[in-house]
Coordinates of C-alpha atoms in Angstrom, one line a residue:
X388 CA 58.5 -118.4 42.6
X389 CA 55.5 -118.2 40.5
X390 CA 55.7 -115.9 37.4
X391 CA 53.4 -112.6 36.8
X392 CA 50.6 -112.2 34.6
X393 CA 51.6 -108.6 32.5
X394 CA 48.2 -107.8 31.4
X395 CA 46.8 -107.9 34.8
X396 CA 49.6 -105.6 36.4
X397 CA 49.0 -103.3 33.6
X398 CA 45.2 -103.5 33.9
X399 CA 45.7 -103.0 37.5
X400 CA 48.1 -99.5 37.3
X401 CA 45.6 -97.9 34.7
X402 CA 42.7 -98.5 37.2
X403 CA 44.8 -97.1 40.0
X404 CA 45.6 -94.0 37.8
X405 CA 42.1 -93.7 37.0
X406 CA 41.0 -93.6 40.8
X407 CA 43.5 -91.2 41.6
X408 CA 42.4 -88.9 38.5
X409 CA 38.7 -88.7 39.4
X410 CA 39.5 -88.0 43.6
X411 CA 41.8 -85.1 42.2
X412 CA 38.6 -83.5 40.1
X413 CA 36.0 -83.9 42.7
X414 CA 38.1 -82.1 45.2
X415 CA 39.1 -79.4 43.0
X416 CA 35.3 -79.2 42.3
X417 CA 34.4 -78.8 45.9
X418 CA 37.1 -76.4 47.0
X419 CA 36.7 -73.8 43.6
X420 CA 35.3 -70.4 44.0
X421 CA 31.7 -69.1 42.4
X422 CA 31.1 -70.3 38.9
X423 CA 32.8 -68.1 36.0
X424 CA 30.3 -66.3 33.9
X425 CA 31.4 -67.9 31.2
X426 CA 30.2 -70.8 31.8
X427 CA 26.2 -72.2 31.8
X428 CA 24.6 -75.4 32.5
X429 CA 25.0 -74.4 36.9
X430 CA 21.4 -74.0 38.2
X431 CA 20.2 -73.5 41.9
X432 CA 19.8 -77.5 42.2
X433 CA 23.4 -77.9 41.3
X434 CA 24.1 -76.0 44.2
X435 CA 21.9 -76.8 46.8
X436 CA 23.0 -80.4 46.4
X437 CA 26.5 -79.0 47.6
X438 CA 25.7 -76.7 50.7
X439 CA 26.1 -79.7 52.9
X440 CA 29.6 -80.3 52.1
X441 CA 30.7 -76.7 52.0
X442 CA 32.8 -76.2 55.1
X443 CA 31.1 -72.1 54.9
X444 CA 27.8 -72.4 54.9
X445 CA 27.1 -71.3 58.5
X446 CA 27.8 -68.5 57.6
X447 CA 25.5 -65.2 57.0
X448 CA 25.4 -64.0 53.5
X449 CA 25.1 -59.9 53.3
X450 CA 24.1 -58.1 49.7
X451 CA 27.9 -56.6 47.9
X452 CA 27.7 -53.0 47.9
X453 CA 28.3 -51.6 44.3
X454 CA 30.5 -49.0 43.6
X455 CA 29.1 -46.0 41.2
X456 CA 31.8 -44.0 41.7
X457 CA 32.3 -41.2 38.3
X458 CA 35.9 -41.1 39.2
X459 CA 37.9 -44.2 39.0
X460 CA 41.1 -42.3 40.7
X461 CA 39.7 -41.7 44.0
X462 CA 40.3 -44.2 46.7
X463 CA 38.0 -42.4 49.1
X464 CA 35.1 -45.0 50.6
X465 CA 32.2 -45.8 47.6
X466 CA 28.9 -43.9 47.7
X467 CA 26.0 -45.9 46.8
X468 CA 24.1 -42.5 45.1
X469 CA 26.9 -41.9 42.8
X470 CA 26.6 -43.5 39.2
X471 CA 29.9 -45.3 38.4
X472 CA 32.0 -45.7 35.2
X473 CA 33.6 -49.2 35.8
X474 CA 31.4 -52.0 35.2
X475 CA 30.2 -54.8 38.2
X476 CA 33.3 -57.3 39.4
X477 CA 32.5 -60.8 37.8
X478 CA 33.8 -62.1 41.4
X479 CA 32.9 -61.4 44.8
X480 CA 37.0 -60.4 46.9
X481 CA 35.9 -62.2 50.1
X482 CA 34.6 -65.7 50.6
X483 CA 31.2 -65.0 52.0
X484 CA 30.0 -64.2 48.2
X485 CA 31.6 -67.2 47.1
X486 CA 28.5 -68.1 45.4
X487 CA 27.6 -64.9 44.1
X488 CA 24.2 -65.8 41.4
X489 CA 23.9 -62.3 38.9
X490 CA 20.4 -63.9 38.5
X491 CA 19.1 -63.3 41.5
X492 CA 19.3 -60.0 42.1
X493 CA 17.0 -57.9 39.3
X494 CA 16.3 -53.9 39.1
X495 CA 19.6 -53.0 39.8
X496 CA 20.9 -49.5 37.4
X497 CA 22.8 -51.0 34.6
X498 CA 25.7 -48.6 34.5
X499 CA 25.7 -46.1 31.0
X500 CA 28.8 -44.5 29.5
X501 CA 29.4 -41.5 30.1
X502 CA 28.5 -38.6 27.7
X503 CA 29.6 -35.5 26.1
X504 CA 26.9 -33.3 26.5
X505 CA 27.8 -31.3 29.4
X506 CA 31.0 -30.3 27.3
X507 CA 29.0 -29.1 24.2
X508 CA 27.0 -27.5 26.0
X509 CA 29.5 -25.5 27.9
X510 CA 31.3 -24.8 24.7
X511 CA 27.8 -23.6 22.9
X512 CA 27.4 -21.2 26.0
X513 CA 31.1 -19.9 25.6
X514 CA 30.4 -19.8 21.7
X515 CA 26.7 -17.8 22.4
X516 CA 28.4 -16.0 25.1
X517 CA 31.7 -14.6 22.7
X518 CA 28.8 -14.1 19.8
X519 CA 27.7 -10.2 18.6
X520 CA 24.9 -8.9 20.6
X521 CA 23.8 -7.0 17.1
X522 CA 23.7 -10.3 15.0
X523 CA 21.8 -12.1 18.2
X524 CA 18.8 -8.7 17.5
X525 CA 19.0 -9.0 13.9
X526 CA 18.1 -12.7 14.1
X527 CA 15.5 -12.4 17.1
X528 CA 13.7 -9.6 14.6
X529 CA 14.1 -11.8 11.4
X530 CA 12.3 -15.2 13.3
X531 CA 9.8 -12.6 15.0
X532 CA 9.3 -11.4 11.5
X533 CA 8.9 -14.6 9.4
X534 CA 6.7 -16.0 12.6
X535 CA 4.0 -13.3 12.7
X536 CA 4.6 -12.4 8.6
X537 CA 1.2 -12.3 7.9
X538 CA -0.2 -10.4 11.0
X539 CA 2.2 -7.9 10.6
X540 CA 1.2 -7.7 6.7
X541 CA -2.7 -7.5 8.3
X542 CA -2.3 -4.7 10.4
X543 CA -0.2 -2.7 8.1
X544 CA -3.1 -2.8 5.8
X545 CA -5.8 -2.0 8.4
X546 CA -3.6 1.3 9.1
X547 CA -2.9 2.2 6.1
X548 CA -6.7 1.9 4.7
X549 CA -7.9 4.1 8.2
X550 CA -5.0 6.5 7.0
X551 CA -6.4 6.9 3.4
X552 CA -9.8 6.7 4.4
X553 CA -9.7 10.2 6.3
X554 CA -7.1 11.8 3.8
X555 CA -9.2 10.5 0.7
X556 CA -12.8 11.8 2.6
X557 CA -11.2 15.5 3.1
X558 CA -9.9 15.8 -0.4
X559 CA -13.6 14.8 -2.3
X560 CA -15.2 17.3 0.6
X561 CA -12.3 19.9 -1.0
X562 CA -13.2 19.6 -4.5
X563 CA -16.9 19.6 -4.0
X564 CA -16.5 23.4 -1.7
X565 CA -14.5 24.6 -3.9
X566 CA -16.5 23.5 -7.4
X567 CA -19.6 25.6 -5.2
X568 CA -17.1 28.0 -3.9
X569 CA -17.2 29.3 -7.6
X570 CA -20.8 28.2 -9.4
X571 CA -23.2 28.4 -6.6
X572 CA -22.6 31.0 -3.8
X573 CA -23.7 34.5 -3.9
X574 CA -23.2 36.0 -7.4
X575 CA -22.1 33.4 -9.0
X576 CA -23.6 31.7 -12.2
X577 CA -26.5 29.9 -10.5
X578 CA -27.4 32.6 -7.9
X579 CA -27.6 34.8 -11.2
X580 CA -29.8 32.3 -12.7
X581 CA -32.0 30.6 -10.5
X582 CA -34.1 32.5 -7.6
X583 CA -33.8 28.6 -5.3
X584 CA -30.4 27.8 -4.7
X585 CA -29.3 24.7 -2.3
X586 CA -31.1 22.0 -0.3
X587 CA -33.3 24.3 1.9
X588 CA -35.4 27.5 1.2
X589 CA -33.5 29.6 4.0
X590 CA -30.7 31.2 3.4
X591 CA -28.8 29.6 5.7
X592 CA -29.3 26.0 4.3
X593 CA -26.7 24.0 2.9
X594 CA -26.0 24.4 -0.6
X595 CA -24.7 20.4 -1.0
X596 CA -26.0 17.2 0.0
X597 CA -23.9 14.3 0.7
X598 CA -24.9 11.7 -0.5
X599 CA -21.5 9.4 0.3
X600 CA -17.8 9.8 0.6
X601 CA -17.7 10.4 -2.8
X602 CA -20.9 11.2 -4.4
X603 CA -22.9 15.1 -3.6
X604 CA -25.3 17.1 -4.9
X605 CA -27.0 20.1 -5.7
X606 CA -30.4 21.7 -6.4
X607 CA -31.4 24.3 -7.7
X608 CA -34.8 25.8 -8.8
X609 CA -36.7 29.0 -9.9
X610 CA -36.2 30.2 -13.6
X611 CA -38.1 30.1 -16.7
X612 CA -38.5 27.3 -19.2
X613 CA -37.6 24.7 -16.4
X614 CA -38.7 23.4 -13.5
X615 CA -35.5 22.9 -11.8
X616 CA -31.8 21.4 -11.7
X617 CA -30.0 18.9 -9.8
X618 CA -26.5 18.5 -10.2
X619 CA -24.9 15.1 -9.1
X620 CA -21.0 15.5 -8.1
X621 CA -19.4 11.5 -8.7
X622 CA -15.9 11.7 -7.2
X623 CA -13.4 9.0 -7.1
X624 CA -13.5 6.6 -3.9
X625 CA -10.1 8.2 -2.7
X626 CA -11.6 6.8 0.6
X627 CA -11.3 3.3 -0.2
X628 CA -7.9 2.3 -0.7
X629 CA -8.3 -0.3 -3.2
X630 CA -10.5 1.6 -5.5
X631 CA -7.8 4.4 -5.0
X632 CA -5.1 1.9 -6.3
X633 CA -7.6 0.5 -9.3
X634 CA -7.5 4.1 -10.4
X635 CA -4.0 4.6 -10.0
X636 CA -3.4 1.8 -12.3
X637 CA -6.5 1.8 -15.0
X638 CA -7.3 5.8 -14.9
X639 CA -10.6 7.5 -13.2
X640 CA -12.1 10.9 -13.8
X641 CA -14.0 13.2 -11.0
X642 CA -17.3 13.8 -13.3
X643 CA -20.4 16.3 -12.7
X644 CA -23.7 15.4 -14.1
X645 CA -25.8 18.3 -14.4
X646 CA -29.8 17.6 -15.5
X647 CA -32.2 20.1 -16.4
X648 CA -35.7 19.6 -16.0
X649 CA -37.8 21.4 -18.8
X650 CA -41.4 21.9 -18.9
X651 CA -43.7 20.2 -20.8
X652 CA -44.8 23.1 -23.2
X653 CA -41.0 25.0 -23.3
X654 CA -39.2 22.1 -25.4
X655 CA -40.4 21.3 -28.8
X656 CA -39.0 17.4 -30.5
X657 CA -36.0 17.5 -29.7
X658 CA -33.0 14.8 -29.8
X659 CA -29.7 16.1 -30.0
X660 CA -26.5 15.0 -28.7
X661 CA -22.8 16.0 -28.8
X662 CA -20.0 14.1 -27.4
X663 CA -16.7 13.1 -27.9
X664 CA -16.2 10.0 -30.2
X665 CA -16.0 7.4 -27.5
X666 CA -18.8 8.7 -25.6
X667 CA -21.1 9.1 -28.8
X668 CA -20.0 5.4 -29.5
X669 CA -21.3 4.1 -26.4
X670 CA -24.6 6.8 -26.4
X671 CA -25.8 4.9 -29.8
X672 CA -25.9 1.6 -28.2
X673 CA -26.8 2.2 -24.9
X674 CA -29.1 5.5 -24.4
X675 CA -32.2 4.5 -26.4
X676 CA -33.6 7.6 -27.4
X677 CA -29.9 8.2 -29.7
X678 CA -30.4 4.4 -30.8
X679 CA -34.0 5.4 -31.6
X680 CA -34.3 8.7 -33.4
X681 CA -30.2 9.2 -33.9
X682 CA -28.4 10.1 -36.9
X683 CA -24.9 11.0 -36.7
X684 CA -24.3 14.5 -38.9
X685 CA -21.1 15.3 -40.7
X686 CA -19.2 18.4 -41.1
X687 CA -21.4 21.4 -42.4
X688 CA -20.9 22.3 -46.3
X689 CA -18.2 24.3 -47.6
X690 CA -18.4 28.4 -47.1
X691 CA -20.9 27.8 -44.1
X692 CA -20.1 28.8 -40.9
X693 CA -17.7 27.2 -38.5
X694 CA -17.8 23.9 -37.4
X695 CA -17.3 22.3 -34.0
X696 CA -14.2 20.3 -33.1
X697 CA -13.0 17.6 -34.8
X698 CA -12.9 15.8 -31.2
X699 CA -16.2 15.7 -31.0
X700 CA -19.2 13.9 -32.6
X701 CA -22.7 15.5 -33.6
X702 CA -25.9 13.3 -33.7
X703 CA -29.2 14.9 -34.3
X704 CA -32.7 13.6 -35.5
X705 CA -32.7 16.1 -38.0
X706 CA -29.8 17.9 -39.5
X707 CA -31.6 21.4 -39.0
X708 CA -31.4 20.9 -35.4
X709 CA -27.7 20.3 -35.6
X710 CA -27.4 23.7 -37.3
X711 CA -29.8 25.4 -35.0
X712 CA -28.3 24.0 -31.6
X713 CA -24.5 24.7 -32.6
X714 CA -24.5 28.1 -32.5
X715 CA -22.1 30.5 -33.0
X716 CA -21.9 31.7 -29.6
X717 CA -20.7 28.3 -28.6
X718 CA -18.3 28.1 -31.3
X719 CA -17.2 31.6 -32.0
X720 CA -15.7 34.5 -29.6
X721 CA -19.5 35.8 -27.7
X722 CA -19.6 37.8 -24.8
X723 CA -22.8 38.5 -22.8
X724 CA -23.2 40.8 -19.9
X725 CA -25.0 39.7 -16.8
X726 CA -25.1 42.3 -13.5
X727 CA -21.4 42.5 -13.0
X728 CA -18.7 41.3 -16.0
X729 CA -19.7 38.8 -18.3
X730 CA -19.5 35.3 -19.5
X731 CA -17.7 33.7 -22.5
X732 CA -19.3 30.7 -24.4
X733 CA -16.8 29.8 -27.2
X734 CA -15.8 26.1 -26.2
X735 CA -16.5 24.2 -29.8
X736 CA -14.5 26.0 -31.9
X737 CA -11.1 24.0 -32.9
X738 CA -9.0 26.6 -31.0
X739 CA -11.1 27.4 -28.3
X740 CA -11.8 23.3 -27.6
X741 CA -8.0 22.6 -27.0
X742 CA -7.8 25.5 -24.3
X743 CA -11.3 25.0 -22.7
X744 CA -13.1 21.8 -23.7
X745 CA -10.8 19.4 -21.9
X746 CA -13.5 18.5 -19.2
X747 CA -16.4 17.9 -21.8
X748 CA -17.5 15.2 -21.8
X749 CA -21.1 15.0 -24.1
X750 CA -24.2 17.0 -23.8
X751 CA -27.8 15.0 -24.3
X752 CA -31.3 16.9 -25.2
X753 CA -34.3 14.9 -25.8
X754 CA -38.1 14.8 -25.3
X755 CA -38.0 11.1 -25.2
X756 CA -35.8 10.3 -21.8
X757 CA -36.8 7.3 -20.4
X758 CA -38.4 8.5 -16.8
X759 CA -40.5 10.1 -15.0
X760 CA -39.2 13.2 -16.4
X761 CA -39.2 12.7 -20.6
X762 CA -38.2 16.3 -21.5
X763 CA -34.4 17.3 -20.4
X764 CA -31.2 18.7 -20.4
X765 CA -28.2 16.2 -19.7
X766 CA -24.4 18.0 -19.5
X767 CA -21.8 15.6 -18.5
X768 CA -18.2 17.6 -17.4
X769 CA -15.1 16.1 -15.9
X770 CA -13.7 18.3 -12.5
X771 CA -10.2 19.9 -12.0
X772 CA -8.9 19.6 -8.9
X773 CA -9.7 21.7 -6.6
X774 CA -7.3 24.5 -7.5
X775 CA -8.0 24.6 -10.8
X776 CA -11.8 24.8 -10.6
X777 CA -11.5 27.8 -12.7
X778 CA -10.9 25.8 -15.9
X779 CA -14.4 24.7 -16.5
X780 CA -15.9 28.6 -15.9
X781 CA -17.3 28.1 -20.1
X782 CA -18.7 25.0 -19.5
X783 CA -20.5 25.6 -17.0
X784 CA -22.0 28.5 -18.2
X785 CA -23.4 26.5 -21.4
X786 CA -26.4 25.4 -18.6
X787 CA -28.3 28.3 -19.1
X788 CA -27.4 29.2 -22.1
X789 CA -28.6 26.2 -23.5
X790 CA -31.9 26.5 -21.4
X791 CA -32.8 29.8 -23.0
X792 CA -32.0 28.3 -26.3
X793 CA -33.8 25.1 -26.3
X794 CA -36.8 27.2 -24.3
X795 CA -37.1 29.3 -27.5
X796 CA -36.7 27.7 -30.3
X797 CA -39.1 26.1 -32.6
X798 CA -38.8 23.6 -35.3
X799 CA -39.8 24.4 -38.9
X800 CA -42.1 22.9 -40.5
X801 CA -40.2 20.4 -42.8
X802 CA -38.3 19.2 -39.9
X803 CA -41.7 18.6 -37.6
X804 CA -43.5 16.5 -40.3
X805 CA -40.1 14.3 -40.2
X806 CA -39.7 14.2 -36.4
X807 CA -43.4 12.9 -36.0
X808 CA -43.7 10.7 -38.6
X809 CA -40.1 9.5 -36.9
X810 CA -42.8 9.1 -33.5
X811 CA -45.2 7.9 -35.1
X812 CA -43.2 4.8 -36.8
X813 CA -41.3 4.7 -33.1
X814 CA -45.4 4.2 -31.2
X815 CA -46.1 1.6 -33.3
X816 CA -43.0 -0.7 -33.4
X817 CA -43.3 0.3 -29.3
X818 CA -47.0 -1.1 -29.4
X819 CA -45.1 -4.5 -31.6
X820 CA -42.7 -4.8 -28.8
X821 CA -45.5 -4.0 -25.9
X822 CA -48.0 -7.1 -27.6
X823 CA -44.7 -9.7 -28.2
X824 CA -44.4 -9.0 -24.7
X825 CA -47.6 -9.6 -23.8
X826 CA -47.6 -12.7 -25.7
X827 CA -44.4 -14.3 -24.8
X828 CA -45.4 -13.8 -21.3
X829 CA -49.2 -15.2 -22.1
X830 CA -47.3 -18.2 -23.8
X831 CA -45.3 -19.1 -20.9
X832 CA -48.0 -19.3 -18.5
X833 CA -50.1 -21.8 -21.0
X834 CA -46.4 -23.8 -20.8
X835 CA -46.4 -23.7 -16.8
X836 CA -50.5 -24.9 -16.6
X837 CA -49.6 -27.3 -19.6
X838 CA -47.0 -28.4 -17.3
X839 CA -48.6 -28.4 -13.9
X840 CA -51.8 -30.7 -15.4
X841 CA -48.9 -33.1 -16.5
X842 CA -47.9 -33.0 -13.2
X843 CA -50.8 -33.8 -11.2
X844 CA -51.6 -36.5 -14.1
X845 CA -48.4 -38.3 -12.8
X846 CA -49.2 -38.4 -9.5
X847 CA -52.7 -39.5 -10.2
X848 CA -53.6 -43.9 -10.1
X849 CA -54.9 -46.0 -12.3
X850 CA -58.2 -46.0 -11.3
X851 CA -58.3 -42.5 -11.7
X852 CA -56.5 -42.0 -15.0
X853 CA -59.2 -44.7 -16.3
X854 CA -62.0 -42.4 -15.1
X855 CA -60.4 -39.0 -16.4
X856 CA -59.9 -41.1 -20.1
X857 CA -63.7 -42.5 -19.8
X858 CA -64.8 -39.2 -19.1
X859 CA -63.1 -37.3 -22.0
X860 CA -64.2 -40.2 -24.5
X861 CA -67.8 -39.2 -23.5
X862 CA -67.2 -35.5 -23.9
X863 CA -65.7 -36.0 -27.2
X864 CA -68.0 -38.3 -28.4
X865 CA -71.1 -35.9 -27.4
X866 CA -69.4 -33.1 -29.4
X867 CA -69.2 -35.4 -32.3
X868 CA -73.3 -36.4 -32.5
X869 CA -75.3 -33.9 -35.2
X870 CA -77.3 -31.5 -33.7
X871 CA -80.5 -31.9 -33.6
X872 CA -83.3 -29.3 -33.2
X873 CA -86.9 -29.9 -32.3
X874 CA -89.5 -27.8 -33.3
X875 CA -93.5 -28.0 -32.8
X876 CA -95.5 -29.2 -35.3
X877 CA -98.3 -27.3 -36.4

């Protein structure tokens, strides 16, 4: 019996296992389920080459229905509308989705988790619900407020400005009626003194004129040595609110300026003034008839008479009119009578000036105003309120007891010869001033033609600044040939 070649029988039993090994995997191929997701490389083509061998493809394939059920628990049949918590099965549980493609199907809701915001917001409704109804106002005022901040800042103002300006109008109309409740209606100081008093001729006319809120006046006409009065009430703007605060903080005065205006031939050269020292101050540098003629005038010499306040300032051209104008009936205890009582002019004294000069403020006499009216009387009083209008009874009645006075009285001679050559030396440096004017204005109009003709020279060409140059060599070279003059022979 022939013997058996081993490496052929060997060779022969690996081949066989081989065979055997490769059948097995291509039928467990074939018969497997849908590719795992884990896996890639299978494409349509891998497929479709094995629909022909599949022993189900006859059959009809129908779309899986997903399940979007919120509630994993319930076993009832799945709802298609309702989202669902559990994500997609991987694997289709019957074999007509055995080759289920994720691929092919697009647009379908990817499933979210769910969230908590239905709970916090059903605990922030118990919490708002179980909160104080009192803090919940407080804070719907405090955002209302810090929202509309500045418009409820804007009307506040607009009321309170309407508010003050009706209160601040009535109380400047009360202190005006009552300062001509007590100078100016029948009987009183300037119905004694002037025939004319207020705006109209009738009797019935108003004795003030307004002017403003704050500013009235009064006339008043009809007595000797003048030809008439005007007194000019300036009140504090208690109608504007901001003004009103301004004085609240820095300090206003109601004033009355009262002007007299004398006639030409009743007032002799006169410049006088008396004021208190921050008034006088300002008076030297600012009123120019003061600045002018002006010299201040110390205390009288010892074992005169009585002297006025040492509040107030004296500045006179001459020191004779200081002595003449400060009588003693403005500084001393004088009483005269008019119809009915009578009237008390001591204010200057040192005494009398602490009781009854607290609303002076200066009194001005000149011939030298600047104006249409050079020759007048200037008082200058501060107003009480108008309860107190009572207070400045003396003052007032210095008006025409200082129009009497200045009406009357005369300058010596001494004192004239000093007060005109004091015009005289005034006229002329006036004329100075008038021809410097004259001259400085002359000069800047040669500067502006001067400066026009350079002007026009710029904007002129060549050929015509060649002409213009041609032509004023000619003209200055005519004016530089001798004259010469013929005459006839004989």
């Amino acid at each position: 019996m022939a013997r058996r070649n081993p490496s052929l029988s060997s060779s022969s039993l690996f081949l066989s296992l081989l065979s055997l090994l490769s059948l097995l995997t291509h039928r467990l191929s074939l018969s497997s389920p849908l590719p795992h997701s884990h896996f890639e490389g299978f494409d349509d083509s891998a497929l479709d080459e094995d629909d022909d061998e599949q022993p189900y493809a006859h059959l009809p394939l129908s779309t899986p229905s997903l399940s979007l059920s919120t509630d994993p628990n319930l076993n009832s049949e799945p709802d298609s509308s309702q989202p669902s918590d559990d994500p997609p099965p991987h694997k289709p549980s019957t074999t007509a989705f055995e080759y289920w493609d994720e691929d092919e199907f697009e647009g379908l809701p990817v499933p979210q988790p769910p969230t908590d915001t239905p709970t916090i917001t059903e605990n922030a409704t118990a919490a708002d619900s179980g909160s104080d109804p009192e803090t919940e106002t407080k804070s719907t005022y405090a955002s209302i407020a810090r929202r509309y901040a500045i418009e409820v800042a804007c009307g506040a103002f607009l009321i309170a400005f309407t508010i003050n300006y009706f209160t601040g109008k009535r109380e400047n109309e009360n202190i005006a009626l009552a300062w001509v409740t007590r100078f100016a209606v029948r009987d009183s100081i300037f119905d004694k003194n002037f025939s004319l008093v207020g705006v109209g001729k009738d009797e019935d006319s108003p004795l003030l004129l307004k002017e403003g809120q704050n500013v009235f006046k009064f006339y008043a006409s009809g007595r000797r040595f003048c030809q008439g009065l005007l007194a000019t009430l300036e009140l504090k703007s208690r109608h504007d609110l901001i003004s009103r605060l301004y004085d609240v903080v820095v300090g206003g005065k109601d004033e009355i300026k009262i002007e007299v205006y004398m006639n030409d031939d009743a007032m002799d050269q006169v410049v006088f003034a008396l004021a208190r020292r921050r008034e006088a101050k300002a008076m030297q540098k600012e009123v120019r008839d003061v600045q002018r003629f002006g010299n201040l005038v110390g205390s009288m010499p010892p074992g005169s008479r009585k002297w006025v306040a040492e509040d107030l300032v004296v500045i006179s051209e001459v020191k004779e009119e200081a002595g003449d104008l400060i009588t003693e009936a403005a500084v001393e205890q004088v009483a005269e009578y008019y119809k009915k009582g009578f009237v008390e002019y001591k204010v200057f004294g040192d005494k009398a000036f602490e009781k009854y000069g607290k609303g002076f403020i200066s009194m001005h006499f000149s011939d030298q105003h600047v104006g249409t009216h050079k020759k007048m009387l200037v008082f200058k009083f501060s107003l009480p309120d108008a309860n107190h209008m009572a207070e400045m009874s003396r003052l007032v009645a210095l008006v025409p007891y200082y129009i009497d006075l200045i009406g009357r009285y005369k300058l010596s001679p001494q004192a004239r010869s000093k007060t005109e050559a004091a015009r005289q030396k005034a006229a002329q440096e006036a004329y100075k001033e008038l021809q410097n004017a004259r001259q400085e204005v002359m000069q800047k109009k040669k500067v502006e033609r001067r400066r026009g003709v350079e002007e026009a020279e710029a904007k002129l060409s060549a050929e015509a600044i060649r002409k213009k140059e041609a032509k004023e060599r000619a003209r200055q070279m005519k004016k530089a040939m001798p004259k010469v003059k013929m005459t006839r022979a004989g």
